[in-house]
PDB file of N, CA, C, O and CB in Angstrom:
ATOM      1  N   MET A   1       0.958  -1.238  -0.145  1.00  0.00           N
ATOM      2  CA  MET A   1      -0.007  -0.047  -0.149  1.00  0.00           C
ATOM      3  C   MET A   1       0.990   1.213  -0.099  1.00  0.00           C
ATOM      4  O   MET A   1       1.922   1.321   0.697  1.00  0.00           O
ATOM      5  CB  MET A   1      -1.131  -0.077   1.223  1.00  0.00           C
ATOM      6  N   ALA A   2       0.641   2.133  -1.069  1.00  0.00           N
ATOM      7  CA  ALA A   2       1.363   3.379  -0.999  1.00  0.00           C
ATOM      8  C   ALA A   2       0.975   4.428   0.104  1.00  0.00           C
ATOM      9  O   ALA A   2      -0.173   4.540   0.533  1.00  0.00           O
ATOM     10  CB  ALA A   2       1.224   3.999  -2.277  1.00  0.00           C
ATOM     11  N   GLU A   3       1.950   5.121   0.488  1.00  0.00           N
ATOM     12  CA  GLU A   3       1.379   6.302   1.459  1.00  0.00           C
ATOM     13  C   GLU A   3       0.917   7.483   0.610  1.00  0.00           C
ATOM     14  O   GLU A   3       1.425   7.759  -0.476  1.00  0.00           O
ATOM     15  CB  GLU A   3       2.558   6.878   2.545  1.00  0.00           C
ATOM     16  N   PHE A   4      -0.024   8.124   1.145  1.00  0.00           N
ATOM     17  CA  PHE A   4      -0.572   9.389   0.528  1.00  0.00           C
ATOM     18  C   PHE A   4       0.105  10.437   1.246  1.00  0.00           C
ATOM     19  O   PHE A   4       0.140  10.477   2.476  1.00  0.00           O
ATOM     20  CB  PHE A   4      -2.155   9.554   0.621  1.00  0.00           C
ATOM     21  N   ILE A   5       0.653  11.301   0.474  1.00  0.00           N
ATOM     22  CA  ILE A   5       1.288  12.614   0.925  1.00  0.00           C
ATOM     23  C   ILE A   5       0.707  13.531   0.230  1.00  0.00           C
ATOM     24  O   ILE A   5       0.711  13.507  -1.000  1.00  0.00           O
ATOM     25  CB  ILE A   5       2.736  12.759   0.772  1.00  0.00           C
ATOM     26  N   SER A   6       0.028  14.624   1.059  1.00  0.00           N
ATOM     27  CA  SER A   6      -0.653  15.616   0.419  1.00  0.00           C
ATOM     28  C   SER A   6       0.668  16.773   0.062  1.00  0.00           C
ATOM     29  O   SER A   6       1.808  16.634   0.507  1.00  0.00           O
ATOM     30  CB  SER A   6      -1.980  16.189   1.471  1.00  0.00           C
ATOM     31  N   LEU A   7       0.233  17.884  -0.809  1.00  0.00           N
ATOM     32  CA  LEU A   7       1.228  18.831  -1.167  1.00  0.00           C
ATOM     33  C   LEU A   7       1.470  19.655  -0.021  1.00  0.00           C
ATOM     34  O   LEU A   7       2.581  20.162   0.130  1.00  0.00           O
ATOM     35  CB  LEU A   7       0.859  19.638  -2.336  1.00  0.00           C
ATOM     36  N   ASP A   8       0.468  19.859   0.874  1.00  0.00           N
ATOM     37  CA  ASP A   8       0.863  20.738   2.037  1.00  0.00           C
ATOM     38  C   ASP A   8       1.837  20.060   2.901  1.00  0.00           C
ATOM     39  O   ASP A   8       2.791  20.696   3.348  1.00  0.00           O
ATOM     40  CB  ASP A   8      -0.342  21.142   2.886  1.00  0.00           C
ATOM     41  N   TRP A   9       1.655  18.698   3.196  1.00  0.00           N
ATOM     42  CA  TRP A   9       2.693  17.802   3.931  1.00  0.00           C
ATOM     43  C   TRP A   9       3.984  18.004   3.327  1.00  0.00           C
ATOM     44  O   TRP A   9       4.902  18.287   4.097  1.00  0.00           O
ATOM     45  CB  TRP A   9       2.355  16.266   3.878  1.00  0.00           C
ATOM     46  N   ILE A  10       4.266  17.899   1.917  1.00  0.00           N
ATOM     47  CA  ILE A  10       5.497  18.035   1.269  1.00  0.00           C
ATOM     48  C   ILE A  10       6.100  19.262   1.581  1.00  0.00           C
ATOM     49  O   ILE A  10       7.297  19.289   1.866  1.00  0.00           O
ATOM     50  CB  ILE A  10       5.381  17.901  -0.101  1.00  0.00           C
ATOM     51  N   LYS A  11       5.362  20.364   1.561  1.00  0.00           N
ATOM     52  CA  LYS A  11       5.821  21.755   1.698  1.00  0.00           C
ATOM     53  C   LYS A  11       6.229  21.987   3.158  1.00  0.00           C
ATOM     54  O   LYS A  11       7.088  22.829   3.418  1.00  0.00           O
ATOM     55  CB  LYS A  11       4.697  22.779   1.254  1.00  0.00           C
ATOM     56  N   LYS A  12       5.698  21.339   4.018  1.00  0.00           N
ATOM     57  CA  LYS A  12       5.900  21.589   5.640  1.00  0.00           C
ATOM     58  C   LYS A  12       7.028  20.622   5.865  1.00  0.00           C
ATOM     59  O   LYS A  12       7.686  20.926   6.860  1.00  0.00           O
ATOM     60  CB  LYS A  12       4.458  21.215   6.718  1.00  0.00           C
ATOM     61  N   HIS A  13       7.468  19.498   5.208  1.00  0.00           N
ATOM     62  CA  HIS A  13       8.495  18.561   5.607  1.00  0.00           C
ATOM     63  C   HIS A  13       9.637  18.372   4.483  1.00  0.00           C
ATOM     64  O   HIS A  13      10.439  17.439   4.518  1.00  0.00           O
ATOM     65  CB  HIS A  13       7.803  17.193   5.931  1.00  0.00           C
ATOM     66  N   ARG A  14       9.618  19.319   3.528  1.00  0.00           N
ATOM     67  CA  ARG A  14      10.680  18.962   2.496  1.00  0.00           C
ATOM     68  C   ARG A  14      11.996  19.100   2.861  1.00  0.00           C
ATOM     69  O   ARG A  14      12.842  18.419   2.281  1.00  0.00           O
ATOM     70  CB  ARG A  14      10.565  19.703   1.354  1.00  0.00           C
ATOM     71  N   LYS A  15      12.355  19.991   3.865  1.00  0.00           N
ATOM     72  CA  LYS A  15      13.832  20.229   4.472  1.00  0.00           C
ATOM     73  C   LYS A  15      14.157  19.079   5.353  1.00  0.00           C
ATOM     74  O   LYS A  15      15.296  18.980   5.809  1.00  0.00           O
ATOM     75  CB  LYS A  15      13.966  21.629   5.375  1.00  0.00           C
ATOM     76  N   ILE A  16      13.260  18.224   5.619  1.00  0.00           N
ATOM     77  CA  ILE A  16      13.798  17.060   6.548  1.00  0.00           C
ATOM     78  C   ILE A  16      14.421  16.053   5.859  1.00  0.00           C
ATOM     79  O   ILE A  16      13.828  15.567   4.896  1.00  0.00           O
ATOM     80  CB  ILE A  16      12.753  16.389   7.342  1.00  0.00           C
ATOM     81  N   ASP A  17      15.573  15.621   6.189  1.00  0.00           N
ATOM     82  CA  ASP A  17      16.448  14.671   5.611  1.00  0.00           C
ATOM     83  C   ASP A  17      15.726  13.343   5.709  1.00  0.00           C
ATOM     84  O   ASP A  17      15.196  13.016   6.771  1.00  0.00           O
ATOM     85  CB  ASP A  17      17.836  14.657   6.306  1.00  0.00           C
ATOM     86  N   GLU A  18      15.690  12.616   4.708  1.00  0.00           N
ATOM     87  CA  GLU A  18      15.036  11.362   4.383  1.00  0.00           C
ATOM     88  C   GLU A  18      15.429  10.244   5.526  1.00  0.00           C
ATOM     89  O   GLU A  18      14.647   9.376   5.913  1.00  0.00           O
ATOM     90  CB  GLU A  18      15.499  10.892   2.868  1.00  0.00           C
ATOM     91  N   LYS A  19      16.796  10.418   6.006  1.00  0.00           N
ATOM     92  CA  LYS A  19      17.228   9.509   6.938  1.00  0.00           C
ATOM     93  C   LYS A  19      16.528   9.572   8.408  1.00  0.00           C
ATOM     94  O   LYS A  19      16.598   8.627   9.195  1.00  0.00           O
ATOM     95  CB  LYS A  19      18.664   9.709   7.028  1.00  0.00           C
ATOM     96  N   ILE A  20      15.845  10.788   8.692  1.00  0.00           N
ATOM     97  CA  ILE A  20      14.951  11.138   9.767  1.00  0.00           C
ATOM     98  C   ILE A  20      13.928   9.989   9.866  1.00  0.00           C
ATOM     99  O   ILE A  20      13.772   9.287  10.865  1.00  0.00           O
ATOM    100  CB  ILE A  20      14.255  12.547   9.517  1.00  0.00           C
ATOM    101  N   PHE A  21      13.264   9.886   8.730  1.00  0.00           N
ATOM    102  CA  PHE A  21      12.097   9.170   8.575  1.00  0.00           C
ATOM    103  C   PHE A  21      12.317   7.413   8.671  1.00  0.00           C
ATOM    104  O   PHE A  21      11.461   6.545   8.843  1.00  0.00           O
ATOM    105  CB  PHE A  21      11.515   9.668   7.149  1.00  0.00           C
ATOM    106  N   LEU A  22      13.731   7.292   8.497  1.00  0.00           N
ATOM    107  CA  LEU A  22      14.048   5.859   8.703  1.00  0.00           C
ATOM    108  C   LEU A  22      14.580   5.586  10.054  1.00  0.00           C
ATOM    109  O   LEU A  22      14.918   4.439  10.348  1.00  0.00           O
ATOM    110  CB  LEU A  22      15.036   5.379   7.697  1.00  0.00           C
ATOM    111  N   LYS A  23      14.676   6.546  10.885  1.00  0.00           N
ATOM    112  CA  LYS A  23      15.122   6.122  12.119  1.00  0.00           C
ATOM    113  C   LYS A  23      14.107   5.140  12.983  1.00  0.00           C
ATOM    114  O   LYS A  23      12.889   5.144  12.803  1.00  0.00           O
ATOM    115  CB  LYS A  23      15.432   7.368  12.859  1.00  0.00           C
ATOM    116  N   SER A  24      14.771   4.310  13.933  1.00  0.00           N
ATOM    117  CA  SER A  24      14.144   3.398  14.328  1.00  0.00           C
ATOM    118  C   SER A  24      13.011   3.723  15.268  1.00  0.00           C
ATOM    119  O   SER A  24      12.269   2.786  15.558  1.00  0.00           O
ATOM    120  CB  SER A  24      14.976   2.621  14.764  1.00  0.00           C
ATOM    121  N   ASN A  25      12.748   4.994  15.825  1.00  0.00           N
ATOM    122  CA  ASN A  25      11.625   5.506  16.484  1.00  0.00           C
ATOM    123  C   ASN A  25      10.608   6.233  15.588  1.00  0.00           C
ATOM    124  O   ASN A  25       9.516   6.640  15.985  1.00  0.00           O
ATOM    125  CB  ASN A  25      12.084   6.380  17.515  1.00  0.00           C
ATOM    126  N   ILE A  26      11.036   6.341  14.460  1.00  0.00           N
ATOM    127  CA  ILE A  26      10.046   6.757  13.384  1.00  0.00           C
ATOM    128  C   ILE A  26       9.567   5.979  12.381  1.00  0.00           C
ATOM    129  O   ILE A  26       8.348   5.906  12.229  1.00  0.00           O
ATOM    130  CB  ILE A  26      10.473   7.694  12.750  1.00  0.00           C
ATOM    131  N   LYS A  27      10.426   5.286  11.552  1.00  0.00           N
ATOM    132  CA  LYS A  27      10.087   4.202  10.742  1.00  0.00           C
ATOM    133  C   LYS A  27       9.263   4.663   9.383  1.00  0.00           C
ATOM    134  O   LYS A  27       9.362   3.986   8.360  1.00  0.00           O
ATOM    135  CB  LYS A  27       9.265   3.217  11.628  1.00  0.00           C
ATOM    136  N   SER A  28       8.537   5.719   9.424  1.00  0.00           N
ATOM    137  CA  SER A  28       7.815   6.055   8.265  1.00  0.00           C
ATOM    138  C   SER A  28       7.369   7.378   8.296  1.00  0.00           C
ATOM    139  O   SER A  28       7.283   8.016   9.345  1.00  0.00           O
ATOM    140  CB  SER A  28       6.746   5.217   8.059  1.00  0.00           C
ATOM    141  N   LYS A  29       7.057   7.856   7.107  1.00  0.00           N
ATOM    142  CA  LYS A  29       6.582   9.308   7.013  1.00  0.00           C
ATOM    143  C   LYS A  29       5.097   9.150   7.457  1.00  0.00           C
ATOM    144  O   LYS A  29       4.510  10.193   7.746  1.00  0.00           O
ATOM    145  CB  LYS A  29       6.748  10.015   5.418  1.00  0.00           C
ATOM    146  N   ALA A  30       4.508   8.129   7.535  1.00  0.00           N
ATOM    147  CA  ALA A  30       3.133   8.110   8.027  1.00  0.00           C
ATOM    148  C   ALA A  30       3.044   8.078   9.533  1.00  0.00           C
ATOM    149  O   ALA A  30       1.925   8.196  10.032  1.00  0.00           O
ATOM    150  CB  ALA A  30       2.408   6.934   7.467  1.00  0.00           C
ATOM    151  N   ASN A  31       4.167   7.923  10.364  1.00  0.00           N
ATOM    152  CA  ASN A  31       3.978   7.856  11.697  1.00  0.00           C
ATOM    153  C   ASN A  31       4.119   9.180  12.347  1.00  0.00           C
ATOM    154  O   ASN A  31       5.091   9.494  13.033  1.00  0.00           O
ATOM    155  CB  ASN A  31       4.848   6.920  12.243  1.00  0.00           C
ATOM    156  N   CYS A  32       3.089   9.950  12.096  1.00  0.00           N
ATOM    157  CA  CYS A  32       3.252  11.468  12.645  1.00  0.00           C
ATOM    158  C   CYS A  32       3.340  11.583  14.167  1.00  0.00           C
ATOM    159  O   CYS A  32       3.934  12.522  14.697  1.00  0.00           O
ATOM    160  CB  CYS A  32       1.987  12.384  12.202  1.00  0.00           C
ATOM    161  N   VAL A  33       2.740  10.616  14.858  1.00  0.00           N
ATOM    162  CA  VAL A  33       2.894  10.864  16.410  1.00  0.00           C
ATOM    163  C   VAL A  33       4.354  10.558  16.934  1.00  0.00           C
ATOM    164  O   VAL A  33       4.698  10.776  18.095  1.00  0.00           O
ATOM    165  CB  VAL A  33       1.840   9.898  17.246  1.00  0.00           C
ATOM    166  N   ALA A  34       5.189  10.023  15.943  1.00  0.00           N
ATOM    167  CA  ALA A  34       6.673   9.963  16.438  1.00  0.00           C
ATOM    168  C   ALA A  34       7.294  11.357  16.660  1.00  0.00           C
ATOM    169  O   ALA A  34       8.187  11.568  17.481  1.00  0.00           O
ATOM    170  CB  ALA A  34       7.591   9.188  15.372  1.00  0.00           C
ATOM    171  N   CYS A  35       6.778  12.234  15.907  1.00  0.00           N
ATOM    172  CA  CYS A  35       7.275  13.763  16.101  1.00  0.00           C
ATOM    173  C   CYS A  35       6.147  14.692  16.562  1.00  0.00           C
ATOM    174  O   CYS A  35       6.345  15.715  17.218  1.00  0.00           O
ATOM    175  CB  CYS A  35       7.862  14.390  14.688  1.00  0.00           C
ATOM    176  N   HIS A  36       5.095  14.306  16.212  1.00  0.00           N
ATOM    177  CA  HIS A  36       4.120  15.399  16.621  1.00  0.00           C
ATOM    178  C   HIS A  36       3.212  14.860  17.868  1.00  0.00           C
ATOM    179  O   HIS A  36       2.082  14.422  17.653  1.00  0.00           O
ATOM    180  CB  HIS A  36       3.135  15.820  15.293  1.00  0.00           C
ATOM    181  N   LYS A  37       3.649  14.903  18.902  1.00  0.00           N
ATOM    182  CA  LYS A  37       2.901  14.454  20.177  1.00  0.00           C
ATOM    183  C   LYS A  37       1.536  15.370  20.415  1.00  0.00           C
ATOM    184  O   LYS A  37       1.490  16.600  20.439  1.00  0.00           O
ATOM    185  CB  LYS A  37       3.958  14.614  21.529  1.00  0.00           C
ATOM    186  N   GLY A  38       0.527  14.513  20.570  1.00  0.00           N
ATOM    187  CA  GLY A  38      -0.580  15.127  20.612  1.00  0.00           C
ATOM    188  C   GLY A  38      -1.563  15.091  19.387  1.00  0.00           C
ATOM    189  O   GLY A  38      -2.747  15.394  19.527  1.00  0.00           O
ATOM    190  N   ILE A  39      -1.051  14.725  18.234  1.00  0.00           N
ATOM    191  CA  ILE A  39      -1.746  14.750  16.980  1.00  0.00           C
ATOM    192  C   ILE A  39      -2.837  13.811  16.994  1.00  0.00           C
ATOM    193  O   ILE A  39      -3.775  13.987  16.216  1.00  0.00           O
ATOM    194  CB  ILE A  39      -0.866  14.470  15.864  1.00  0.00           C
ATOM    195  N   GLU A  40      -2.824  12.821  17.796  1.00  0.00           N
ATOM    196  CA  GLU A  40      -4.094  11.844  17.905  1.00  0.00           C
ATOM    197  C   GLU A  40      -5.332  12.494  18.390  1.00  0.00           C
ATOM    198  O   GLU A  40      -6.462  12.035  18.225  1.00  0.00           O
ATOM    199  CB  GLU A  40      -3.828  10.658  18.890  1.00  0.00           C
ATOM    200  N   ASN A  41      -5.033  13.609  19.007  1.00  0.00           N
ATOM    201  CA  ASN A  41      -6.162  14.444  19.619  1.00  0.00           C
ATOM    202  C   ASN A  41      -6.342  15.665  18.782  1.00  0.00           C
ATOM    203  O   ASN A  41      -7.018  16.594  19.224  1.00  0.00           O
ATOM    204  CB  ASN A  41      -5.862  14.874  21.135  1.00  0.00           C
ATOM    205  N   GLY A  42      -5.769  15.732  17.568  1.00  0.00           N
ATOM    206  CA  GLY A  42      -5.989  16.802  16.624  1.00  0.00           C
ATOM    207  C   GLY A  42      -5.148  17.945  16.857  1.00  0.00           C
ATOM    208  O   GLY A  42      -5.381  19.009  16.284  1.00  0.00           O
ATOM    209  N   ILE A  43      -4.175  17.804  17.665  1.00  0.00           N
ATOM    210  CA  ILE A  43      -3.138  18.817  18.135  1.00  0.00           C
ATOM    211  C   ILE A  43      -1.841  18.672  17.319  1.00  0.00           C
ATOM    212  O   ILE A  43      -1.142  17.684  17.543  1.00  0.00           O
ATOM    213  CB  ILE A  43      -2.808  18.623  19.697  1.00  0.00           C
ATOM    214  N   ILE A  44      -1.479  19.520  16.443  1.00  0.00           N
ATOM    215  CA  ILE A  44      -0.435  19.272  15.476  1.00  0.00           C
ATOM    216  C   ILE A  44       0.655  20.439  16.099  1.00  0.00           C
ATOM    217  O   ILE A  44       0.585  21.625  15.778  1.00  0.00           O
ATOM    218  CB  ILE A  44      -1.000  19.493  13.721  1.00  0.00           C
ATOM    219  N   SER A  45       1.495  19.987  16.880  1.00  0.00           N
ATOM    220  CA  SER A  45       2.502  20.657  17.584  1.00  0.00           C
ATOM    221  C   SER A  45       3.646  20.999  16.412  1.00  0.00           C
ATOM    222  O   SER A  45       3.871  20.238  15.471  1.00  0.00           O
ATOM    223  CB  SER A  45       3.054  19.694  18.864  1.00  0.00           C
ATOM    224  N   VAL A  46       4.301  22.218  16.619  1.00  0.00           N
ATOM    225  CA  VAL A  46       5.332  22.498  15.948  1.00  0.00           C
ATOM    226  C   VAL A  46       6.581  21.945  16.714  1.00  0.00           C
ATOM    227  O   VAL A  46       6.846  22.213  17.886  1.00  0.00           O
ATOM    228  CB  VAL A  46       5.335  23.904  15.689  1.00  0.00           C
ATOM    229  N   ILE A  47       7.299  21.145  15.898  1.00  0.00           N
ATOM    230  CA  ILE A  47       8.599  20.542  16.520  1.00  0.00           C
ATOM    231  C   ILE A  47       9.907  21.040  16.375  1.00  0.00           C
ATOM    232  O   ILE A  47      10.132  21.670  15.342  1.00  0.00           O
ATOM    233  CB  ILE A  47       8.759  19.346  16.116  1.00  0.00           C
ATOM    234  N   GLU A  48      10.770  20.900  17.146  1.00  0.00           N
ATOM    235  CA  GLU A  48      12.081  21.426  17.083  1.00  0.00           C
ATOM    236  C   GLU A  48      12.910  20.282  16.135  1.00  0.00           C
ATOM    237  O   GLU A  48      13.172  19.194  16.648  1.00  0.00           O
ATOM    238  CB  GLU A  48      12.710  21.650  18.688  1.00  0.00           C
ATOM    239  N   TYR A  49      13.221  20.504  15.049  1.00  0.00           N
ATOM    240  CA  TYR A  49      14.023  19.828  14.153  1.00  0.00           C
ATOM    241  C   TYR A  49      15.216  19.050  14.797  1.00  0.00           C
ATOM    242  O   TYR A  49      15.411  17.837  14.714  1.00  0.00           O
ATOM    243  CB  TYR A  49      14.494  20.789  13.190  1.00  0.00           C
ATOM    244  N   GLU A  50      15.907  19.890  15.395  1.00  0.00           N
ATOM    245  CA  GLU A  50      17.144  19.499  16.054  1.00  0.00           C
ATOM    246  C   GLU A  50      17.069  18.370  17.175  1.00  0.00           C
ATOM    247  O   GLU A  50      18.021  17.630  17.425  1.00  0.00           O
ATOM    248  CB  GLU A  50      17.709  20.724  16.654  1.00  0.00           C
ATOM    249  N   LYS A  51      15.910  18.317  17.785  1.00  0.00           N
ATOM    250  CA  LYS A  51      15.600  17.126  18.743  1.00  0.00           C
ATOM    251  C   LYS A  51      15.387  15.852  18.173  1.00  0.00           C
ATOM    252  O   LYS A  51      15.551  14.855  18.877  1.00  0.00           O
ATOM    253  CB  LYS A  51      14.431  17.361  19.512  1.00  0.00           C
ATOM    254  N   ILE A  52      15.008  15.740  16.865  1.00  0.00           N
ATOM    255  CA  ILE A  52      14.740  14.543  16.354  1.00  0.00           C
ATOM    256  C   ILE A  52      15.946  14.026  15.444  1.00  0.00           C
ATOM    257  O   ILE A  52      15.953  12.891  14.965  1.00  0.00           O
ATOM    258  CB  ILE A  52      13.456  14.644  15.633  1.00  0.00           C
ATOM    259  N   ARG A  53      16.913  14.911  15.258  1.00  0.00           N
ATOM    260  CA  ARG A  53      18.032  14.373  14.514  1.00  0.00           C
ATOM    261  C   ARG A  53      18.836  13.110  14.980  1.00  0.00           C
ATOM    262  O   ARG A  53      19.779  12.695  14.306  1.00  0.00           O
ATOM    263  CB  ARG A  53      18.928  15.403  14.411  1.00  0.00           C
TER     264      ARG A  53
END
C-alpha cells in the first residue's frame, strides 16, 4: 500500500532529511505521532527539528 502525502505535507516537511524518517523510533513518514505528540487528539505541535536528528 502506497503512502498518501498531500502537497501541504510535502511543503512543510521538504527540508527534513530522508534519514530522519528511517530512524528506528519513526520508521515511516506516516508515523506522525513519532514527532508530533498530541496529533491523535487533533493537536499538531510545531517540533524542534534538532531534537529528532
